[in-house]
PDB file of N, CA and C in Angstrom:
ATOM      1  N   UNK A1316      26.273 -10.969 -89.166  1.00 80.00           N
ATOM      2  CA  UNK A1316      26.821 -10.279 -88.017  1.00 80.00           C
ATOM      3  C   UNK A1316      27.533 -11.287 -87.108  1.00 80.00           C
ATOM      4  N   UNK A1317      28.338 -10.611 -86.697  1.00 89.00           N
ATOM      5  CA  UNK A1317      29.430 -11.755 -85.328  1.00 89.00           C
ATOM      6  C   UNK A1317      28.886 -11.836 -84.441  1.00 89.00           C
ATOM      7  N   UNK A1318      28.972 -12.628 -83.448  1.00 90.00           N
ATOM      8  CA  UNK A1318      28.943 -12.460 -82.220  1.00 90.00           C
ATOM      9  C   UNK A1318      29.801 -13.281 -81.031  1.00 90.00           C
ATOM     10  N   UNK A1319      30.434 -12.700 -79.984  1.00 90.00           N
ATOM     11  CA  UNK A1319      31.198 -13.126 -79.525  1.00 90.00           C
ATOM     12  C   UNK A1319      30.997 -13.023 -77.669  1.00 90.00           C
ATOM     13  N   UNK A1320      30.551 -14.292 -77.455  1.00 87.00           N
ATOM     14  CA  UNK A1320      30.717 -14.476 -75.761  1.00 87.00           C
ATOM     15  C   UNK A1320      31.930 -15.231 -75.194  1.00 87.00           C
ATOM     16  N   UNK A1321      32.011 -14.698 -74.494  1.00 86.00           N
ATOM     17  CA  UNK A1321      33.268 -15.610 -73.175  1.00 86.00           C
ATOM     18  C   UNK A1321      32.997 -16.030 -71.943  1.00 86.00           C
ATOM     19  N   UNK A1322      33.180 -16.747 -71.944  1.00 80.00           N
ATOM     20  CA  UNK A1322      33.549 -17.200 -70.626  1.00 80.00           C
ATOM     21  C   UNK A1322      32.222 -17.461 -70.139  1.00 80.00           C
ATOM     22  N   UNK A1323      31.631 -17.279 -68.645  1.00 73.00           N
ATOM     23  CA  UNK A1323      30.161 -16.745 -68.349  1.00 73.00           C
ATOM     24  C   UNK A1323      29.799 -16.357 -69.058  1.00 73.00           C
ATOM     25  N   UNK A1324      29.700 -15.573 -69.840  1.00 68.00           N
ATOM     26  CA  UNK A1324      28.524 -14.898 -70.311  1.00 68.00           C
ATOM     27  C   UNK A1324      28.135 -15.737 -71.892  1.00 68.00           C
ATOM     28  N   UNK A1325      28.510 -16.960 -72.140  1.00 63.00           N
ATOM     29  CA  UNK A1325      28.421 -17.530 -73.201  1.00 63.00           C
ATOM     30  C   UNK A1325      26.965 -18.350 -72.808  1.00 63.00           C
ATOM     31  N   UNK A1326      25.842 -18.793 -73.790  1.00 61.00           N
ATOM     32  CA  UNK A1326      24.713 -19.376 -73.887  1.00 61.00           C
ATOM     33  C   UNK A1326      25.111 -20.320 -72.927  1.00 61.00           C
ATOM     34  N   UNK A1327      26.356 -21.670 -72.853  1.00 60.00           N
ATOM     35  CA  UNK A1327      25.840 -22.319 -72.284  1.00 60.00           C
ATOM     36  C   UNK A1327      26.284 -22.132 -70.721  1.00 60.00           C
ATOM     37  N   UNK A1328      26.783 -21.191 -70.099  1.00 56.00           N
ATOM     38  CA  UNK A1328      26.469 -20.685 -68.441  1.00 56.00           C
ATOM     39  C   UNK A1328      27.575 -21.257 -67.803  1.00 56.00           C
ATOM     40  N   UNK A1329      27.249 -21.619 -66.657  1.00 62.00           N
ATOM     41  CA  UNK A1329      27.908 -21.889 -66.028  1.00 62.00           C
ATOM     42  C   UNK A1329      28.547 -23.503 -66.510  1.00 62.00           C
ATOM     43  N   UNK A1330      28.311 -23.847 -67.239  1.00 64.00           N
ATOM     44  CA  UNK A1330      28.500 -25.439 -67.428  1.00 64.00           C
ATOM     45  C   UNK A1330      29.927 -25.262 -68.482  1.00 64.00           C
ATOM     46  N   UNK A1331      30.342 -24.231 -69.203  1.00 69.00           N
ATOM     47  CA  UNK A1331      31.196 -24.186 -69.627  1.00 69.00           C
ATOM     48  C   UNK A1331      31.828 -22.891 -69.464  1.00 69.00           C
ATOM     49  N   UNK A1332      32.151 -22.184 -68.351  1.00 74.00           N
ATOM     50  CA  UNK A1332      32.761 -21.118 -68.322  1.00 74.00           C
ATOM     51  C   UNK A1332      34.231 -20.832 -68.459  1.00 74.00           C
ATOM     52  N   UNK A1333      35.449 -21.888 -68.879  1.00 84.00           N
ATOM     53  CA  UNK A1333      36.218 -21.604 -69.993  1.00 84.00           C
ATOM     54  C   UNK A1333      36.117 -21.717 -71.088  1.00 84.00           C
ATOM     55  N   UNK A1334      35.155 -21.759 -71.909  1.00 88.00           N
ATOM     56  CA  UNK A1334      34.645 -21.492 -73.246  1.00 88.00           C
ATOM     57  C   UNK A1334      34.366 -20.345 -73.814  1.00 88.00           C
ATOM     58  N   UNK A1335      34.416 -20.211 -75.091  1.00 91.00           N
ATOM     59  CA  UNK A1335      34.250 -19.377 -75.807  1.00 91.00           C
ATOM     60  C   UNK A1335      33.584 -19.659 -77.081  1.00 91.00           C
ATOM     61  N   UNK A1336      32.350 -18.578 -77.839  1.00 90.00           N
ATOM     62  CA  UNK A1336      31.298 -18.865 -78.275  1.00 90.00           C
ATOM     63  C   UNK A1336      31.640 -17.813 -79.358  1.00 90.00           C
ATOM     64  N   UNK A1337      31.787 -17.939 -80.829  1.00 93.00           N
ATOM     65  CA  UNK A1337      31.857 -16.860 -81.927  1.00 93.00           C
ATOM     66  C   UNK A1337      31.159 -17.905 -83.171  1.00 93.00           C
ATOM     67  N   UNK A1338      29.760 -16.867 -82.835  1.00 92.00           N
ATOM     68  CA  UNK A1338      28.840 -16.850 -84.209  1.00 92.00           C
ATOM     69  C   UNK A1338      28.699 -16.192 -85.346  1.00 92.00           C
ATOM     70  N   UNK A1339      27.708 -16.697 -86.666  1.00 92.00           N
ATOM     71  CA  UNK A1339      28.216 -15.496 -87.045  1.00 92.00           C
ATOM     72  C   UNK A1339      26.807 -15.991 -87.967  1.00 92.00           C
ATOM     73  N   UNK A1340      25.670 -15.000 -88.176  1.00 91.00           N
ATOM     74  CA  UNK A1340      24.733 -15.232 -88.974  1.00 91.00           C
ATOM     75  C   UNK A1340      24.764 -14.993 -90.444  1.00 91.00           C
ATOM     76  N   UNK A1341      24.617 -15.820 -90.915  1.00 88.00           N
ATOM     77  CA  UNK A1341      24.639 -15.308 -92.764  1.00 88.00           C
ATOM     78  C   UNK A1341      23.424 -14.947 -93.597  1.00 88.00           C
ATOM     79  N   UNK A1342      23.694 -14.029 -94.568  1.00 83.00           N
ATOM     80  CA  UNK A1342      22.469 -13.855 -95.404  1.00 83.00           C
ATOM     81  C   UNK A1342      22.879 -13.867 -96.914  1.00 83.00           C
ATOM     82  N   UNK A1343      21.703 -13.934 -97.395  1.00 78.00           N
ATOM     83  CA  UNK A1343      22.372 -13.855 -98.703  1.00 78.00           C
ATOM     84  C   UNK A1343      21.192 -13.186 -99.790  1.00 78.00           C
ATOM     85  N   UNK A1344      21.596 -12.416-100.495  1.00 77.00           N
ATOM     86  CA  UNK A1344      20.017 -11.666-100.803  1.00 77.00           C
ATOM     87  C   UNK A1344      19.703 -10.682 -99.743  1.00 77.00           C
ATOM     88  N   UNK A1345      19.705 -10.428 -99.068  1.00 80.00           N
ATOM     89  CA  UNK A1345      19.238  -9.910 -97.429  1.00 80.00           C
ATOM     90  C   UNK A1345      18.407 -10.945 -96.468  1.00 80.00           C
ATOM     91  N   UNK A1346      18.315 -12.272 -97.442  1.00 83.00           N
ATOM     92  CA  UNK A1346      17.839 -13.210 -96.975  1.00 83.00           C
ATOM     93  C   UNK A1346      18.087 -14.495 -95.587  1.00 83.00           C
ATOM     94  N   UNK A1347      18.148 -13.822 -94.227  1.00 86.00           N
ATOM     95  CA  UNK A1347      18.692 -15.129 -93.675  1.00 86.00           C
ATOM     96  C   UNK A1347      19.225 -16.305 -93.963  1.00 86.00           C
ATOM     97  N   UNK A1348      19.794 -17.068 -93.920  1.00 86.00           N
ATOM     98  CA  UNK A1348      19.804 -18.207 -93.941  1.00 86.00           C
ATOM     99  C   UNK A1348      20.148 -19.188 -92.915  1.00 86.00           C
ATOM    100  N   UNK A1349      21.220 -19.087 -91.996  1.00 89.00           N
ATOM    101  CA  UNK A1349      21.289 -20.043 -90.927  1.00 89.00           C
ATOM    102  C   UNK A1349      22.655 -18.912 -89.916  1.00 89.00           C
ATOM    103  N   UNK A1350      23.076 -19.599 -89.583  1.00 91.00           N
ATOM    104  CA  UNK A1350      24.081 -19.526 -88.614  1.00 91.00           C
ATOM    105  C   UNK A1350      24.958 -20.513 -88.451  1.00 91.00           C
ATOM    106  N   UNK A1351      26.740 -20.032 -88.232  1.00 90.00           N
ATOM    107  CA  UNK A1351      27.674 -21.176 -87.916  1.00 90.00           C
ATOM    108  C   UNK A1351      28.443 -20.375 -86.892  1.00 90.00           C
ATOM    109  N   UNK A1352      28.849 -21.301 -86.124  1.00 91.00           N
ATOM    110  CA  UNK A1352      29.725 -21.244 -84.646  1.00 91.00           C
ATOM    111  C   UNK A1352      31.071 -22.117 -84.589  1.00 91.00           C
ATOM    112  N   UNK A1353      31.622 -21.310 -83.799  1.00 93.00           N
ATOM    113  CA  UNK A1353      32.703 -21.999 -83.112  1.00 93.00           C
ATOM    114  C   UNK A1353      32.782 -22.204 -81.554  1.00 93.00           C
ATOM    115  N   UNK A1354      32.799 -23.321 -81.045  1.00 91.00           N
ATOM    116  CA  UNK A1354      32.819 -23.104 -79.273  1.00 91.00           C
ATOM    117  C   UNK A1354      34.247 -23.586 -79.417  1.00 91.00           C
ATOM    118  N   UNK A1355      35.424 -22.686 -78.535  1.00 92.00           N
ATOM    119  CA  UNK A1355      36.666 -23.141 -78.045  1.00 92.00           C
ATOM    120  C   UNK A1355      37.023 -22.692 -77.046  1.00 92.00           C
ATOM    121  N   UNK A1356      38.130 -22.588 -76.386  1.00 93.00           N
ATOM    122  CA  UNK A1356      38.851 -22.342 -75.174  1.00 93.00           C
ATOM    123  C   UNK A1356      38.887 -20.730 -75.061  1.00 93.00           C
ATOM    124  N   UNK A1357      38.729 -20.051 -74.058  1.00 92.00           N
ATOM    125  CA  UNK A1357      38.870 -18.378 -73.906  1.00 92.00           C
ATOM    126  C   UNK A1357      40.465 -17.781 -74.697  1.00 92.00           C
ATOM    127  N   UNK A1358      41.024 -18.559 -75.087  1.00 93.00           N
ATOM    128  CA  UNK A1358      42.527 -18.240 -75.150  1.00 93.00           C
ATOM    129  C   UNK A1358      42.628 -18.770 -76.279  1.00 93.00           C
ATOM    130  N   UNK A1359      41.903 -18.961 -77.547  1.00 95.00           N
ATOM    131  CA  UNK A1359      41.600 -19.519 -79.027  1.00 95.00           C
ATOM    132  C   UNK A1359      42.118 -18.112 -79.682  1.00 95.00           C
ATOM    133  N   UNK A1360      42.728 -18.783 -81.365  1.00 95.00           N
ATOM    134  CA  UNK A1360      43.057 -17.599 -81.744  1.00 95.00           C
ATOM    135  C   UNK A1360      41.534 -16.702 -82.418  1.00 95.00           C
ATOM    136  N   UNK A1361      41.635 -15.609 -82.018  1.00 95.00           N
ATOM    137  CA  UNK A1361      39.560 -15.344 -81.993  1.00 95.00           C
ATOM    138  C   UNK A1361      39.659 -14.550 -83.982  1.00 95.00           C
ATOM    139  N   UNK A1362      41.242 -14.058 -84.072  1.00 95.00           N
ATOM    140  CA  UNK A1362      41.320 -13.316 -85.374  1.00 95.00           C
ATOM    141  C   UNK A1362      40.729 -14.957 -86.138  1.00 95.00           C
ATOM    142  N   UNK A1363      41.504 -15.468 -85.999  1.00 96.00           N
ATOM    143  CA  UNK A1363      41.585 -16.265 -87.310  1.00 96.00           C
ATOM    144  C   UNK A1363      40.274 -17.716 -87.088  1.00 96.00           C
ATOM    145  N   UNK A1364      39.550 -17.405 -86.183  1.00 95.00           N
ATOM    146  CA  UNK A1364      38.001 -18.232 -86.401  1.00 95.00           C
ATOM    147  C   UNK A1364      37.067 -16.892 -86.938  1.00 95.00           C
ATOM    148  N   UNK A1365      37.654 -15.506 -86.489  1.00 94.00           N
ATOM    149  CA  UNK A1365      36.394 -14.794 -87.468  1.00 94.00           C
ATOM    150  C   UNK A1365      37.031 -14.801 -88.811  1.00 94.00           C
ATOM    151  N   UNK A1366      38.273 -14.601 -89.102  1.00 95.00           N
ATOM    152  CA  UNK A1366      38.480 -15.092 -90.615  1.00 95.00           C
ATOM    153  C   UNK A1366      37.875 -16.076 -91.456  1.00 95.00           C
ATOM    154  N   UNK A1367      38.095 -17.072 -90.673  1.00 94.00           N
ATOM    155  CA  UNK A1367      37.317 -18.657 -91.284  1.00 94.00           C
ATOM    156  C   UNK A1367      35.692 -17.943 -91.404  1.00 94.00           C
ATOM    157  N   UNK A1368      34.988 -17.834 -90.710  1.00 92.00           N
ATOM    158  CA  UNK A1368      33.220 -17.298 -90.359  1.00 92.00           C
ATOM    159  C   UNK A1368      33.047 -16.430 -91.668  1.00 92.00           C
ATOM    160  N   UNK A1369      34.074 -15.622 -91.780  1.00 91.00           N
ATOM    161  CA  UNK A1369      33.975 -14.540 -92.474  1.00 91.00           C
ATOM    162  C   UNK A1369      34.081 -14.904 -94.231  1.00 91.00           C
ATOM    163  N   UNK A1370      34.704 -15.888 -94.259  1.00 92.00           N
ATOM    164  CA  UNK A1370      35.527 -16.717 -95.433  1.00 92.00           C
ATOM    165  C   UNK A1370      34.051 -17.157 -96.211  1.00 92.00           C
ATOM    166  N   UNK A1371      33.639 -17.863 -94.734  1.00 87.00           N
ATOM    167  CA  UNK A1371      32.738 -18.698 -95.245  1.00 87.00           C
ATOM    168  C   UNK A1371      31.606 -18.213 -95.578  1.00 87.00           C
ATOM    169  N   UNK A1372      31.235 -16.827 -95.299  1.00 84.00           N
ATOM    170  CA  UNK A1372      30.041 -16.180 -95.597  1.00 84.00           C
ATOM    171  C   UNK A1372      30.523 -15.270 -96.898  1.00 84.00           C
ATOM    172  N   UNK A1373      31.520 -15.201 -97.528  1.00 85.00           N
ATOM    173  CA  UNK A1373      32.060 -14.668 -98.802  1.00 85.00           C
ATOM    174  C   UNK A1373      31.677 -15.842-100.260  1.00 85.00           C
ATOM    175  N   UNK A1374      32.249 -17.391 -99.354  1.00 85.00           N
ATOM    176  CA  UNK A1374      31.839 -18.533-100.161  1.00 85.00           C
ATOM    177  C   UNK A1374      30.600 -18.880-100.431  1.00 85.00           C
ATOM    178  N   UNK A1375      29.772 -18.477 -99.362  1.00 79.00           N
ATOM    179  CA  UNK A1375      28.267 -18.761 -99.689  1.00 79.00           C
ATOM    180  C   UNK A1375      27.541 -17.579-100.435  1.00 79.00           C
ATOM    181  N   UNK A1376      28.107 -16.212-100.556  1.00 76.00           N
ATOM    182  CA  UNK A1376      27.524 -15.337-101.273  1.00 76.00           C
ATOM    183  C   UNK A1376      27.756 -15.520-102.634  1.00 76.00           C
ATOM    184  N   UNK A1377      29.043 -15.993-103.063  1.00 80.00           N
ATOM    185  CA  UNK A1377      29.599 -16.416-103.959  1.00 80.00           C
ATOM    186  C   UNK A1377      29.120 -17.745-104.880  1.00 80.00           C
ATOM    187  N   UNK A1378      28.975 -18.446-103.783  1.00 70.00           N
ATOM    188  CA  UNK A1378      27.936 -19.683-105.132  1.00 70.00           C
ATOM    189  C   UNK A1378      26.662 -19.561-104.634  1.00 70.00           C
ATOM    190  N   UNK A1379      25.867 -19.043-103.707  1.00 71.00           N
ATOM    191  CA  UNK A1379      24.516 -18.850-103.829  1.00 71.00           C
ATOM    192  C   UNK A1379      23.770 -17.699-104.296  1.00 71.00           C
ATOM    193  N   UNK A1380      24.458 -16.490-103.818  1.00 57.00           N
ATOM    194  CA  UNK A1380      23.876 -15.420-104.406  1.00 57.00           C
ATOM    195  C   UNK A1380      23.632 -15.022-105.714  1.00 57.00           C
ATOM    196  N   UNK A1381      24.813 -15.396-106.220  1.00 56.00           N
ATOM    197  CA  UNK A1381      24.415 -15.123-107.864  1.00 56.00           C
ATOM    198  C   UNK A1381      23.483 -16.149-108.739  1.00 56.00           C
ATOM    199  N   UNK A1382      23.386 -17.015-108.151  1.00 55.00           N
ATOM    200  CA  UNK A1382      22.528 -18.571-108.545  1.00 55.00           C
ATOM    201  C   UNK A1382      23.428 -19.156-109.307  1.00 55.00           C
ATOM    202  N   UNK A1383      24.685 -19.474-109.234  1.00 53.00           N
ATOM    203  CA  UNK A1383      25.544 -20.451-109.622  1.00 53.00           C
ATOM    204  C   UNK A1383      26.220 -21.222-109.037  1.00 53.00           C
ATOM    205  N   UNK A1384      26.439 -22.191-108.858  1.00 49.00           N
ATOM    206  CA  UNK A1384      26.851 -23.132-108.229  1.00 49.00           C
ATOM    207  C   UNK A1384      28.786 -23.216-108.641  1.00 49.00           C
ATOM    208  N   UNK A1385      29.480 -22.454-108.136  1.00 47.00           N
ATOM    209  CA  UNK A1385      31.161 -22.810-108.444  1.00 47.00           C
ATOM    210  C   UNK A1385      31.828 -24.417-108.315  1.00 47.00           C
TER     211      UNK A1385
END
């Protein structure tokens, strides 16, 4: 699942409130496994870091899920 804060309302508060926070948890199996982020500027292109997030949770289903290593 994504998730996406801005500005204030991002984890780290007031200490970075032109920032921007897009997570994105992975599973595989239905199995958790970790989480990867991006912190950038409020004005980042936001399509194309959930592309990348998204990429990358296709790549990890892809050589982990099936138990093969590509």
């Amino acid at each position: 699942s994504l998730n996406i804060k801005i500005g204030k309302d991002n984890e780290m508060g007031e200490g970075m409130p032109e920032c921007a926070i897009v997570t994105a948890n992975y599973q595989v199996n239905g199995v958790s496994i970790g989480n990867a982020g991006v912190i950038g500027p409020i004005r980042m292109d936001y399509s194309k870091v959930i592309s990348v997030l998204k990429y990358i949770n296709k790549e990890l289903n892809k050589g982990i899920g099936d138990g093969k290593n590509n």
